[in-house]
Tab-separated table of C-alpha atoms in Angstrom:
chain	number	residue	atom	x	y	z
A	1	GLN	CA	44.877	137.003	127.330
A	2	LYS	CA	46.121	133.785	125.775
A	3	GLU	CA	46.294	133.781	121.998
A	4	VAL	CA	44.390	130.503	121.694
A	5	GLU	CA	42.147	129.222	124.486
A	6	GLN	CA	40.465	125.885	125.012
A	7	ASN	CA	38.608	124.331	127.911
A	8	SER	CA	41.038	121.759	129.324
A	9	GLY	CA	38.286	119.296	130.222
A	10	PRO	CA	38.078	116.453	130.699
A	11	LEU	CA	34.958	116.275	128.578
A	12	SER	CA	33.070	113.016	129.060
A	13	VAL	CA	30.628	111.964	126.350
A	14	PRO	CA	28.673	108.688	126.024
A	15	GLU	CA	29.438	106.463	123.067
A	16	GLY	CA	27.313	107.347	120.050
A	17	ALA	CA	26.666	110.926	121.189
A	18	ILE	CA	27.993	114.180	119.726
A	19	ALA	CA	31.145	115.642	121.253
A	20	SER	CA	31.519	119.411	120.962
A	21	LEU	CA	34.928	121.038	121.383
A	22	ASN	CA	35.446	124.783	121.405
A	23	CYS	CA	38.355	127.144	120.834
A	24	THR	CA	38.650	130.934	120.912
A	25	TYR	CA	41.483	133.076	119.565
A	26	SER	CA	42.597	136.639	120.180
A	27	ASP	CA	44.215	137.699	116.886
A	28	ARG	CA	41.394	138.969	114.678
A	29	GLY	CA	43.667	138.723	111.637
A	30	SER	CA	44.195	134.975	112.023
A	31	GLN	CA	43.865	133.150	108.745
A	32	SER	CA	43.761	129.385	109.144
A	33	PHE	CA	42.538	127.084	111.875
A	34	PHE	CA	43.448	123.479	112.550
A	35	TRP	CA	42.223	120.686	114.781
A	36	TYR	CA	44.729	118.043	115.831
A	37	ARG	CA	44.158	114.854	117.790
A	38	GLN	CA	46.850	113.621	120.149
A	39	TYR	CA	46.876	110.258	121.845
A	40	SER	CA	48.880	109.921	125.031
A	41	GLY	CA	52.598	109.672	124.300
A	42	LYS	CA	52.147	110.331	120.582
A	43	SER	CA	52.632	113.309	118.306
A	44	PRO	CA	49.656	115.393	117.128
A	45	GLU	CA	47.857	114.297	113.981
A	46	LEU	CA	45.746	116.578	111.817
A	47	ILE	CA	41.998	115.994	111.790
A	48	MET	CA	40.716	119.039	109.955
A	49	PHE	CA	41.540	122.559	108.886
A	50	ILE	CA	39.218	125.433	108.048
A	51	TYR	CA	39.795	128.976	106.834
A	52	SER	CA	36.371	130.208	105.698
A	53	ASN	CA	33.413	131.129	107.870
A	54	GLY	CA	30.851	128.375	108.195
A	55	ASP	CA	30.968	124.606	108.472
A	56	LYS	CA	33.301	122.063	106.957
A	57	GLU	CA	32.450	118.372	107.179
A	58	ASP	CA	34.694	115.348	106.831
A	59	GLY	CA	33.120	112.046	107.782
A	60	ARG	CA	32.080	112.146	111.447
A	61	PHE	CA	33.915	115.439	111.997
A	62	THR	CA	32.584	118.954	111.420
A	63	ALA	CA	34.635	122.104	111.942
A	64	GLN	CA	32.817	125.382	112.440
A	65	LEU	CA	34.400	128.813	112.119
A	66	ASN	CA	32.995	132.187	113.162
A	67	LYS	CA	35.568	134.914	112.550
A	68	ALA	CA	33.331	137.706	113.852
A	69	SER	CA	33.108	135.984	117.241
A	70	GLN	CA	36.646	134.614	116.985
A	71	TYR	CA	35.841	131.030	117.737
A	72	VAL	CA	36.264	127.708	116.048
A	73	SER	CA	34.671	124.456	117.104
A	74	LEU	CA	34.891	120.759	116.320
A	75	LEU	CA	31.916	118.417	116.417
A	76	ILE	CA	32.411	114.658	116.508
A	77	ARG	CA	29.283	112.694	115.646
A	78	ASP	CA	28.651	109.089	116.681
A	79	SER	CA	31.525	109.266	119.178
A	80	GLN	CA	33.609	106.108	119.497
A	81	PRO	CA	35.931	104.975	122.311
A	82	SER	CA	38.807	105.445	119.852
A	83	ASP	CA	37.991	109.163	119.810
A	84	SER	CA	39.206	109.421	123.410
A	85	ALA	CA	42.241	111.696	123.141
A	86	THR	CA	43.367	115.281	123.608
A	87	TYR	CA	42.187	117.652	120.901
A	88	LEU	CA	44.387	120.602	120.089
A	89	CYS	CA	43.225	123.758	118.370
A	90	ALA	CA	45.887	125.568	116.332
A	91	VAL	CA	45.746	128.986	114.707
A	92	ARG	CA	47.914	130.463	111.993
A	93	ALA	CA	48.433	133.985	113.317
A	94	GLY	CA	47.410	136.839	111.070
A	95	SER	CA	50.311	139.152	111.875
A	96	SER	CA	52.770	136.497	110.822
A	97	ALA	CA	51.264	133.886	108.565
A	98	SER	CA	54.171	131.584	109.301
A	99	LYS	CA	53.554	131.389	113.061
A	100	ILE	CA	51.202	128.649	114.283
A	101	ILE	CA	50.012	128.824	117.896
A	102	PHE	CA	48.335	125.986	119.786
A	103	GLY	CA	45.785	126.007	122.545
A	104	SER	CA	46.308	123.966	125.696
A	105	GLY	CA	44.068	121.157	124.427
A	106	THR	CA	40.825	119.535	125.583
A	107	ARG	CA	40.850	115.995	126.938
A	108	LEU	CA	37.928	114.017	125.559
A	109	SER	CA	36.777	110.754	127.094
A	110	ILE	CA	34.146	108.593	125.388
A	111	ARG	CA	32.440	106.325	127.904
A	112	PRO	CA	30.939	103.021	126.655
B	1	ASN	CA	59.258	108.714	102.814
B	2	ALA	CA	60.604	109.423	106.315
B	3	GLY	CA	58.770	112.750	106.880
B	4	VAL	CA	60.064	114.569	109.968
B	5	THR	CA	62.774	112.749	111.929
B	6	GLN	CA	63.831	113.735	115.423
B	7	THR	CA	66.810	112.444	117.367
B	8	PRO	CA	67.310	111.403	120.073
B	9	LYS	CA	63.972	109.984	121.245
B	10	PHE	CA	64.940	110.146	124.918
B	11	ARG	CA	67.656	111.935	126.827
B	12	ILE	CA	68.546	112.659	130.434
B	13	LEU	CA	70.732	115.685	131.132
B	14	LYS	CA	72.283	117.069	134.251
B	15	ILE	CA	71.639	120.671	135.248
B	16	GLY	CA	74.049	122.963	133.413
B	17	GLN	CA	74.810	120.561	130.571
B	18	SER	CA	74.173	121.465	126.928
B	19	MET	CA	72.787	119.464	124.047
B	20	THR	CA	71.368	119.730	120.562
B	21	LEU	CA	68.064	118.201	119.513
B	22	GLN	CA	68.171	117.230	115.873
B	23	CYS	CA	65.322	117.614	113.388
B	24	THR	CA	65.396	116.834	109.696
B	25	GLN	CA	62.659	116.619	107.060
B	26	ASP	CA	62.743	115.192	103.554
B	27	MET	CA	59.575	116.815	102.186
B	28	ASN	CA	61.273	120.012	100.952
B	29	HIS	CA	59.142	122.046	103.366
B	30	ASN	CA	60.342	125.605	103.829
B	31	TYR	CA	58.669	126.246	107.196
B	32	MET	CA	59.936	124.435	110.297
B	33	TYR	CA	58.978	124.737	113.968
B	34	TRP	CA	60.062	123.692	117.432
B	35	TYR	CA	57.469	123.199	120.179
B	36	ARG	CA	57.651	121.999	123.744
B	37	GLN	CA	54.842	120.187	125.511
B	38	ASP	CA	54.748	119.956	129.283
B	39	PRO	CA	52.660	117.188	130.913
B	40	GLY	CA	48.920	117.727	130.390
B	41	MET	CA	49.476	120.916	128.445
B	42	GLY	CA	49.331	122.087	124.855
B	43	LEU	CA	52.249	122.903	122.584
B	44	LYS	CA	54.249	126.060	123.148
B	45	LEU	CA	56.138	127.500	120.167
B	46	ILE	CA	59.859	127.951	120.887
B	47	TYR	CA	61.319	129.013	117.525
B	48	TYR	CA	60.342	128.791	113.899
B	49	SER	CA	61.968	129.259	110.521
B	50	VAL	CA	60.551	130.228	107.149
B	51	GLY	CA	63.611	129.151	105.192
B	52	ALA	CA	67.335	128.569	105.295
B	53	GLY	CA	69.083	131.381	107.145
B	54	ILE	CA	65.860	132.803	108.614
B	55	THR	CA	64.673	132.129	112.163
B	56	ASP	CA	62.325	133.874	114.561
B	57	LYS	CA	61.284	133.610	118.190
B	58	GLY	CA	58.057	132.004	119.268
B	59	GLU	CA	56.257	132.150	122.614
B	60	VAL	CA	58.966	130.645	124.858
B	61	PRO	CA	62.438	131.156	123.283
B	62	ASN	CA	64.485	131.820	126.445
B	63	GLY	CA	67.148	129.197	127.093
B	64	TYR	CA	67.153	127.920	123.513
B	65	ASN	CA	68.886	128.672	120.244
B	66	VAL	CA	68.286	127.517	116.696
B	67	SER	CA	69.949	127.660	113.317
B	68	ARG	CA	68.755	126.841	109.811
B	69	SER	CA	71.668	126.349	107.447
B	70	THR	CA	69.782	124.018	105.090
B	71	THR	CA	66.167	123.480	104.088
B	72	GLU	CA	66.200	119.999	105.601
B	73	ASP	CA	67.673	120.592	109.070
B	74	PHE	CA	66.521	122.682	112.012
B	75	PRO	CA	68.476	121.825	115.187
B	76	LEU	CA	67.479	123.157	118.619
B	77	ARG	CA	70.265	123.953	121.061
B	78	LEU	CA	69.867	123.962	124.851
B	79	GLU	CA	72.572	125.833	126.698
B	80	LEU	CA	72.918	125.426	130.467
B	81	ALA	CA	70.021	123.003	130.889
B	82	ALA	CA	67.598	123.756	133.733
B	83	PRO	CA	64.911	121.543	135.354
B	84	SER	CA	62.234	123.845	133.868
B	85	GLN	CA	63.267	122.596	130.419
B	86	THR	CA	62.135	119.071	131.214
B	87	SER	CA	59.528	118.468	128.541
B	88	VAL	CA	58.661	116.687	125.320
B	89	TYR	CA	59.989	118.540	122.297
B	90	PHE	CA	58.284	118.314	118.928
B	91	CYS	CA	59.634	119.441	115.597
B	92	ALA	CA	57.193	120.159	112.771
B	93	SER	CA	57.343	121.304	109.174
B	94	THR	CA	54.918	122.628	106.591
B	95	LEU	CA	54.790	123.993	103.097
B	96	GLN	CA	54.234	127.710	102.813
B	97	GLY	CA	50.544	128.453	102.568
B	98	GLY	CA	47.630	129.337	104.790
B	99	ASP	CA	45.894	125.982	104.722
B	100	GLN	CA	48.936	123.743	104.836
B	101	PRO	CA	48.969	121.501	107.919
B	102	GLN	CA	52.046	120.757	109.965
B	103	HIS	CA	53.779	117.404	109.850
B	104	PHE	CA	55.176	116.403	113.233
B	105	GLY	CA	58.107	114.279	114.275
B	106	ASP	CA	57.714	111.656	116.995
B	107	GLY	CA	59.154	113.934	119.674
B	108	THR	CA	62.152	113.958	122.006
B	109	ARG	CA	61.469	113.288	125.666
B	110	LEU	CA	64.023	115.290	127.686
B	111	SER	CA	64.582	115.160	131.437
B	112	ILE	CA	66.856	117.554	133.282
B	113	LEU	CA	67.990	116.270	136.668
């Protein structure tokens, strides 16, 4: 079982709709969870982080964490063409708080 | 503020050659990481360091070595390059702390022919 799993996509969403990205993790002791956006040929850039159960909102982005079910999700409201990118889920592993593991990423495409 | 700087940006190696990928950060971060990213894939952790003199293996350490003699620098060494090591390599750093995000360099695109 992979430590961090994401659906590779591509996920196609119409402009203005809500995009929903999901991530599951295997280490129940994991502490912190991050969502990064990566445009083709560029380095990852942080969108949001979350470490408490529940929702965290920042502008059009909402991160949701459910530690009991071991999943974290990212919602993008009012999707824009500029949101088209690969979204990477990253988890700070519980056994070693210094180790950060990434999922394989989900490609998101926003169609006009 | 330069952040995380990686050199070189591009490199082509022949099979069996060796090289060192350089990474330096000027943010006084104690944690540093090396990842590789194959085409269409996520980031795989190669090695990480929690401070000068301390390194540990990640998910895919075979074929690589690291050292951390200073807080600022975290070079990645490839010995006996193989085609399977063709990838984009990212260096990242972060402050200690559960909610601290990683700051990434621009990456080194490496081809082994």
